[in-house]
CSV table of C-alpha atoms in Angstrom, one decimal:
chain,number,residue,atom,x,y,z
S,185,MET,CA,0.1,92.3,9.4
S,186,LYS,CA,2.1,90.2,11.8
S,187,LYS,CA,5.2,90.8,9.7
S,188,ILE,CA,4.6,94.5,9.8
S,189,TYR,CA,4.5,94.5,13.6
S,190,VAL,CA,7.7,92.5,13.8
S,191,LEU,CA,9.4,94.8,11.4
S,192,SER,CA,8.3,97.8,13.4
S,193,ALA,CA,9.5,96.3,16.6
S,194,LEU,CA,12.9,95.7,15.0
S,195,ILE,CA,13.1,99.3,13.8
S,196,ILE,CA,12.2,100.6,17.2
S,197,ALA,CA,14.8,98.4,18.9
S,198,THR,CA,17.5,99.5,16.4
S,199,VAL,CA,16.8,103.2,16.9
S,200,ALA,CA,16.8,102.6,20.7
S,201,MET,CA,20.2,100.9,20.5
S,202,GLN,CA,21.6,103.8,18.3
S,203,ALA,CA,20.5,106.3,20.9
S,204,GLN,CA,22.7,104.9,23.6
S,205,THR,CA,26.2,103.6,24.2
S,206,VAL,CA,26.6,100.0,23.2
S,207,LEU,CA,29.8,98.1,24.0
S,208,ASN,CA,31.2,95.6,21.5
S,209,TYR,CA,34.7,94.1,20.9
S,210,GLN,CA,35.6,96.4,18.0
S,211,THR,CA,35.0,99.6,20.0
S,212,HIS,CA,35.5,98.6,23.6
S,213,GLY,CA,37.4,95.3,23.8
S,214,LEU,CA,40.8,94.7,25.3
S,215,VAL,CA,43.4,95.1,22.6
S,216,ASN,CA,47.2,94.5,22.7
S,217,ASP,CA,49.7,97.3,22.3
S,218,THR,CA,47.3,99.9,23.8
S,219,ARG,CA,47.4,101.8,27.1
S,220,ASN,CA,44.9,103.3,29.5
S,221,GLU,CA,45.9,106.3,31.5
S,222,MET,CA,44.1,107.0,34.7
S,223,PHE,CA,44.2,109.4,37.6
S,224,ILE,CA,43.8,107.8,41.1
S,225,THR,CA,41.3,109.7,43.2
S,226,LYS,CA,39.6,109.4,46.6
S,227,TYR,CA,36.5,107.1,46.5
S,228,VAL,CA,33.0,108.5,46.3
S,229,GLU,CA,29.6,106.9,46.3
S,230,PRO,CA,28.6,105.7,42.8
S,231,GLY,CA,25.2,107.5,42.7
S,232,LEU,CA,21.9,106.4,41.3
S,233,GLU,CA,21.0,103.7,38.7
S,234,GLY,CA,18.5,104.1,35.9
S,235,ASN,CA,18.0,106.1,32.7
S,236,ASN,CA,18.7,109.8,32.2
S,237,VAL,CA,20.8,110.0,35.4
S,238,VAL,CA,23.3,112.8,36.0
S,239,TRP,CA,26.5,111.6,37.8
S,240,ASP,CA,28.4,114.6,39.1
S,241,PHE,CA,32.0,113.6,39.9
S,242,SER,CA,33.4,117.0,39.0
S,243,SER,CA,35.0,117.4,42.5
S,244,LEU,CA,37.0,114.2,42.5
S,245,GLU,CA,40.2,114.6,44.5
S,246,LEU,CA,43.3,113.6,42.6
S,247,THR,CA,45.9,111.6,44.6
S,248,ASN,CA,48.2,110.0,41.9
S,249,ASN,CA,48.3,108.7,38.4
S,250,PHE,CA,49.1,105.4,36.6
S,251,VAL,CA,49.0,103.8,33.2
S,252,GLY,CA,47.6,100.4,32.4
S,253,VAL,CA,49.4,98.7,29.5
S,254,LEU,CA,48.0,95.9,27.5
S,255,ASP,CA,50.4,93.6,25.7
S,256,ASN,CA,50.8,90.1,24.3
S,257,PRO,CA,50.9,87.5,27.2
S,258,ALA,CA,53.8,85.7,25.5
S,259,LEU,CA,56.0,88.6,26.5
S,260,SER,CA,55.3,88.0,30.2
S,261,LYS,CA,56.5,85.5,32.8
S,262,GLY,CA,53.0,84.1,33.1
S,263,ALA,CA,52.7,83.0,29.5
S,264,ALA,CA,53.4,79.3,30.3
S,265,THR,CA,50.6,79.2,32.9
S,266,PHE,CA,47.9,81.2,31.1
S,267,THR,CA,48.2,79.5,27.7
S,268,ASN,CA,44.6,80.3,26.7
S,269,SER,CA,44.9,84.1,27.2
S,270,ASN,CA,45.6,86.5,24.4
S,271,VAL,CA,45.8,89.8,26.3
S,272,ALA,CA,47.8,90.7,29.4
S,273,LEU,CA,47.0,93.9,31.3
S,274,GLU,CA,49.8,95.3,33.5
S,275,GLU,CA,48.8,97.7,36.3
S,276,PHE,CA,51.2,98.7,39.2
S,277,GLY,CA,53.6,95.9,38.1
S,278,ASN,CA,50.9,93.2,38.4
S,279,PHE,CA,49.5,91.2,35.5
S,280,PHE,CA,45.9,90.2,34.7
S,281,TYR,CA,45.4,87.6,31.9
S,282,PHE,CA,42.4,87.6,29.6
S,283,ASN,CA,41.0,85.9,26.5
S,284,ALA,CA,39.2,88.6,24.5
S,285,ASN,CA,37.2,88.0,21.3
S,286,ASP,CA,34.1,89.4,19.6
S,287,GLN,CA,31.7,87.6,22.0
S,288,ARG,CA,33.2,88.1,25.4
S,289,ILE,CA,36.2,88.9,27.7
S,290,GLU,CA,37.2,86.1,30.1
S,291,GLN,CA,39.7,86.6,32.9
S,292,HIS,CA,41.9,83.5,33.2
S,293,GLY,CA,44.1,84.6,36.0
S,294,PHE,CA,46.5,87.0,37.8
S,295,MET,CA,50.2,87.1,38.5
S,296,SER,CA,52.0,89.3,41.0
S,297,GLY,CA,54.8,91.6,39.8
S,298,ASN,CA,57.5,89.4,41.3
S,299,GLY,CA,56.0,86.3,39.8
S,300,ASN,CA,55.6,84.5,43.1
S,301,ILE,CA,51.8,84.6,43.4
S,302,TYR,CA,49.4,83.3,40.8
S,303,ILE,CA,45.6,83.0,40.7
S,304,VAL,CA,44.5,80.5,38.0
S,305,TYR,CA,40.9,80.4,37.0
S,306,ASN,CA,39.9,77.0,35.7
S,307,VAL,CA,36.4,78.3,35.5
S,308,PRO,CA,37.0,81.8,34.1
S,309,PHE,CA,35.3,85.0,35.2
S,310,VAL,CA,33.4,86.6,32.3
S,311,LYS,CA,34.3,90.2,32.5
S,312,MET,CA,32.1,91.3,29.5
S,313,ARG,CA,29.7,89.9,27.0
S,314,TYR,CA,29.0,91.6,23.6
S,315,PRO,CA,27.0,93.4,22.7
S,316,PHE,CA,26.3,95.1,26.0
S,317,ALA,CA,24.1,98.1,26.7
S,318,PHE,CA,21.8,99.7,29.3
S,319,GLY,CA,19.5,96.9,30.6
S,320,SER,CA,21.9,94.1,29.6
S,321,THR,CA,22.7,91.6,32.4
S,322,TYR,CA,24.4,88.2,32.8
S,323,SER,CA,25.7,86.1,35.6
S,324,GLY,CA,27.6,82.9,36.3
S,325,PRO,CA,30.1,81.0,38.4
S,326,PHE,CA,33.9,81.2,38.5
S,327,GLY,CA,36.6,79.4,40.4
S,328,GLY,CA,40.2,78.4,40.6
S,329,TYR,CA,43.2,78.2,42.9
S,330,TYR,CA,46.2,80.1,44.3
S,331,LEU,CA,49.9,79.3,43.7
S,332,HIS,CA,52.8,80.5,45.7
S,333,ASN,CA,56.2,79.7,44.1
S,334,GLY,CA,54.5,77.0,42.2
S,335,ASN,CA,52.8,75.4,45.2
S,336,ARG,CA,49.0,75.3,45.5
S,337,ILE,CA,48.1,77.1,48.7
S,338,GLY,CA,44.4,77.7,48.4
S,339,ASP,CA,41.2,77.8,46.3
S,340,ILE,CA,38.7,80.4,45.2
S,341,GLU,CA,35.1,79.9,44.2
S,342,GLY,CA,32.3,82.3,43.6
S,343,THR,CA,29.7,84.0,41.4
S,344,TYR,CA,29.4,87.2,39.4
S,345,THR,CA,26.6,89.4,38.0
S,346,VAL,CA,27.3,92.1,35.5
S,347,THR,CA,24.5,94.7,34.7
S,348,GLY,CA,24.2,97.8,32.5
S,349,ASP,CA,22.4,99.6,35.3
S,350,GLY,CA,22.7,103.3,34.3
S,351,MET,CA,22.6,105.6,31.3
S,352,GLY,CA,23.1,109.4,31.5
S,353,LYS,CA,25.5,112.3,31.8
S,354,LEU,CA,28.9,111.9,33.4
S,355,LEU,CA,30.6,115.0,34.9
S,356,LEU,CA,34.3,114.8,35.5
S,357,PRO,CA,36.9,117.3,36.8
S,358,GLY,CA,37.7,120.2,34.6
S,359,ASN,CA,34.1,120.9,33.6
S,360,VAL,CA,34.1,117.9,31.3
S,361,SER,CA,30.7,116.4,30.6
S,362,TYR,CA,30.0,113.2,28.7
S,363,ASN,CA,26.5,112.5,27.4
S,364,LYS,CA,25.0,109.0,27.0
S,365,ALA,CA,27.5,107.5,29.4
S,366,LEU,CA,26.8,103.8,30.1
S,367,ARG,CA,27.4,102.6,33.7
S,368,VAL,CA,28.3,98.9,34.1
S,369,LYS,CA,27.9,97.4,37.6
S,370,GLU,CA,29.9,94.3,38.4
S,371,VAL,CA,29.3,92.3,41.6
S,372,LYS,CA,31.6,89.4,42.5
S,373,THR,CA,31.0,87.3,45.7
S,374,PHE,CA,33.5,84.5,46.4
S,375,ILE,CA,35.0,82.3,49.1
S,376,GLN,CA,38.8,82.1,49.5
S,377,SER,CA,40.1,79.0,51.2
S,378,MET,CA,43.6,79.3,52.7
S,379,ASN,CA,45.2,76.7,55.1
S,380,GLY,CA,41.8,75.4,56.1
S,381,THR,CA,40.3,78.8,56.8
S,382,ASN,CA,37.5,80.3,54.6
S,383,TYR,CA,37.2,84.1,54.0
S,384,GLN,CA,34.2,85.6,52.3
S,385,PHE,CA,34.6,88.5,49.8
S,386,GLU,CA,32.4,90.8,47.9
S,387,ASP,CA,33.8,93.2,45.2
S,388,VAL,CA,31.4,95.8,43.7
S,389,THR,CA,32.8,97.7,40.7
S,390,TYR,CA,31.2,100.5,38.7
S,391,ARG,CA,32.6,101.5,35.3
S,392,TRP,CA,31.5,104.3,33.0
S,393,TYR,CA,31.9,104.0,29.2
S,394,VAL,CA,31.1,106.3,26.2
S,395,GLU,CA,31.3,105.9,22.5
S,396,GLY,CA,34.6,106.9,21.0
S,397,HIS,CA,36.8,105.7,23.9
S,398,ARG,CA,37.8,102.1,24.3
S,399,TYR,CA,38.4,102.0,28.0
S,400,PRO,CA,36.4,103.2,31.1
S,401,LEU,CA,36.4,106.9,31.9
S,402,LEU,CA,35.7,106.3,35.6
S,403,VAL,CA,36.1,103.2,37.8
S,404,LEU,CA,34.8,102.9,41.4
S,405,ILE,CA,35.6,99.7,43.4
S,406,LYS,CA,34.5,98.7,46.9
S,407,SER,CA,35.8,95.4,48.4
S,408,THR,CA,34.5,93.9,51.6
S,409,THR,CA,36.1,90.9,53.5
S,410,GLN,CA,34.3,88.9,56.2
S,411,TYR,CA,36.6,87.1,58.6
S,412,THR,CA,35.8,83.9,60.6
S,413,ASN,CA,35.4,86.0,63.8
S,414,GLY,CA,32.5,87.9,62.2
S,415,LYS,CA,34.4,91.1,61.7
S,416,ASN,CA,34.3,92.9,58.3
S,417,HIS,CA,36.9,95.0,56.6
S,418,SER,CA,36.2,97.3,53.6
S,419,SER,CA,38.6,98.9,51.1
S,420,THR,CA,38.0,101.2,48.2
S,421,ARG,CA,39.7,102.2,44.9
S,422,ALA,CA,38.8,104.9,42.4
S,423,ALA,CA,40.3,106.3,39.2
S,424,TYR,CA,39.2,108.4,36.2
S,425,ASN,CA,40.6,109.0,32.7
S,426,PRO,CA,42.0,112.5,32.2
S,427,VAL,CA,42.1,112.3,28.4
S,428,ILE,CA,39.5,114.7,27.0
S,429,LEU,CA,37.9,113.2,23.9
S,430,GLN,CA,38.3,115.7,21.1
S,431,ASN,CA,35.8,116.1,18.3
S,432,ASN,CA,33.4,113.8,20.0
S,433,PRO,CA,29.7,114.9,19.9
S,434,LEU,CA,29.1,113.2,23.3
S,435,VAL,CA,31.4,115.8,25.0
S,436,THR,CA,29.9,119.1,26.1
S,437,ASN,CA,32.6,120.9,28.1
S,438,ASN,CA,34.8,123.9,28.5
S,439,LEU,CA,38.3,122.3,28.1
S,440,ALA,CA,40.1,122.8,31.4
S,441,ASN,CA,43.8,122.8,32.2
S,442,VAL,CA,44.1,119.1,32.9
S,443,SER,CA,47.5,118.0,31.6
S,444,SER,CA,49.6,115.0,32.5
S,445,ILE,CA,52.8,113.1,31.9
S,446,SER,CA,53.4,109.3,32.2
S,447,ALA,CA,56.2,106.9,31.5
S,448,TYR,CA,55.9,103.2,30.8
S,449,PRO,CA,57.2,100.7,31.4
S,450,ASN,CA,59.1,102.0,34.3
S,451,PRO,CA,61.6,100.7,35.2
S,452,TYR,CA,62.5,99.6,31.6
S,453,THR,CA,65.3,97.7,29.8
S,454,ASP,CA,65.5,99.0,26.2
S,455,HIS,CA,63.5,102.1,25.9
S,456,VAL,CA,60.7,104.0,27.8
S,457,ASN,CA,57.6,105.5,26.3
S,458,ILE,CA,56.8,109.0,27.5
S,459,SER,CA,53.2,110.2,27.0
S,460,VAL,CA,52.2,113.9,27.4
S,461,VAL,CA,48.4,114.8,27.4
S,462,LEU,CA,47.6,118.4,26.8
S,463,SER,CA,44.2,119.8,27.7
S,464,LYS,CA,44.7,122.7,25.3
S,465,SER,CA,47.3,124.1,22.9
S,466,SER,CA,50.4,124.9,25.0
S,467,ARG,CA,54.0,125.8,24.9
S,468,VAL,CA,55.8,122.6,25.8
S,469,LYS,CA,59.4,121.8,26.7
S,470,LEU,CA,60.2,118.1,27.5
S,471,SER,CA,63.7,117.2,28.5
S,472,VAL,CA,65.7,114.3,30.0
S,473,PHE,CA,68.4,115.0,32.6
S,474,ASP,CA,70.8,112.6,34.3
S,475,ILE,CA,71.0,112.2,38.1
S,476,ASN,CA,73.5,115.1,38.3
S,477,GLY,CA,71.2,117.5,36.6
S,478,ARG,CA,72.9,117.5,33.2
S,479,LEU,CA,70.8,117.8,30.1
S,480,VAL,CA,70.8,114.5,28.2
S,481,LYS,CA,68.2,115.0,25.5
S,482,GLU,CA,65.5,117.4,24.6
S,483,LEU,CA,62.4,115.6,23.3
S,484,ALA,CA,60.2,118.5,22.5
S,485,SER,CA,60.3,122.3,22.5
S,486,GLY,CA,57.6,124.6,21.1
S,487,VAL,CA,53.9,125.0,20.8
S,488,GLU,CA,52.0,121.7,20.7
S,489,PRO,CA,48.2,121.3,20.0
S,490,MET,CA,45.7,119.8,22.4
S,491,GLY,CA,45.7,116.1,22.8
S,492,GLU,CA,48.2,113.2,23.4
S,493,ARG,CA,51.8,113.3,22.3
S,494,ASN,CA,54.1,110.2,22.6
S,495,TYR,CA,57.9,110.2,22.8
S,496,ARG,CA,60.6,107.6,23.6
S,497,PHE,CA,64.0,107.6,25.3
S,498,SER,CA,66.8,105.1,25.6
S,499,ALA,CA,70.1,105.8,27.3
S,500,LYS,CA,71.6,102.7,25.7
S,501,GLU,CA,70.8,104.1,22.2
S,502,MET,CA,72.7,107.2,23.1
S,503,GLY,CA,75.7,105.3,24.4
S,504,LEU,CA,75.0,106.3,28.0
S,505,THR,CA,75.0,104.1,31.1
S,506,ALA,CA,71.8,102.6,32.6
S,507,GLY,CA,70.5,104.1,35.8
S,508,THR,CA,68.1,106.9,37.0
S,509,TYR,CA,67.1,109.8,34.8
S,510,MET,CA,64.7,112.6,35.3
S,511,VAL,CA,62.1,113.6,32.7
S,512,LYS,CA,61.2,117.3,33.1
S,513,LEU,CA,58.0,118.7,31.5
S,514,ASN,CA,57.3,122.4,31.3
S,515,ILE,CA,53.8,123.4,30.1
S,516,ASP,CA,53.2,127.1,29.8
S,517,GLY,CA,55.7,127.8,32.6
S,518,LYS,CA,54.4,125.1,35.0
S,519,GLU,CA,56.9,122.3,35.6
S,520,SER,CA,56.6,118.6,36.6
S,521,VAL,CA,59.2,115.9,36.9
S,522,GLN,CA,58.9,112.1,36.3
S,523,LYS,CA,61.7,109.8,37.4
S,524,ILE,CA,62.6,106.9,35.1
S,525,VAL,CA,65.0,104.0,35.7
S,526,GLU,CA,66.8,102.2,32.9
S,527,LEU,CA,68.0,98.7,33.9
């Protein structure tokens, strides 16, 4: 009889796990040669925790866009410092170094875009443990030191707690609604010691995930700094993913006209990748012009189906000089321009 009870409990637990979004390395881990496109928005309050929550962020105000690119750390300047990392995430020119495997993601450090500032974690911060679902939680210490032009200038020591604190429906701009979205809450508290002065920090980050998409659909971050004089300073960041997941049963939406263009890396040396995301089937014309307005190359012209399309451009391969070029995208008569720089 006891075996029957145990078996029944396992069946119930399995069914419960299948009824929600569960993060694991195969479906949600950091992977090289991938990209994560996000729209930067104004910060809003993260809403309630718990089960069967509805998070309505349909009125987020778009302010800009960016692309996070994940690549092999060996291709970056920080490879010699972060020898234990196997994934490097580049955002806004800065690099974050991780070791990702089927059990966890550890952050080993940070390097500024110019390579002058490093944060080296000799006690890594565990960004994620697998499997992870609603109700999962873990915590621990992390610590390390700061380098400026190779010189140690300070230390960092703190703790983190990561919790699957919410499950429900996520509403994003364009009447897009994702069911069974998992919210992950991350709280980091730490002390930064610089030149004999200690500063206290708290970073609270909320990320929303769904099945069928590797990276977060929405990220909200609030950072608070406490200075030695007792004054506090807070800053916020927010971004959401504009790519509508097609043929996904978790999506219940009326596809809206949310389209975008991005170029990465930018500036670049050999070639630039140009990504166009279409919210619906559209007539598309994608062209590259030089700084004088002369047409250099037409990358696309005609009707394209909904989804993401990727193109590449290299002035060098065409026998042209390096410099500034303009990528012009026309979608159903609406035009946008992206500047690219070949070094």
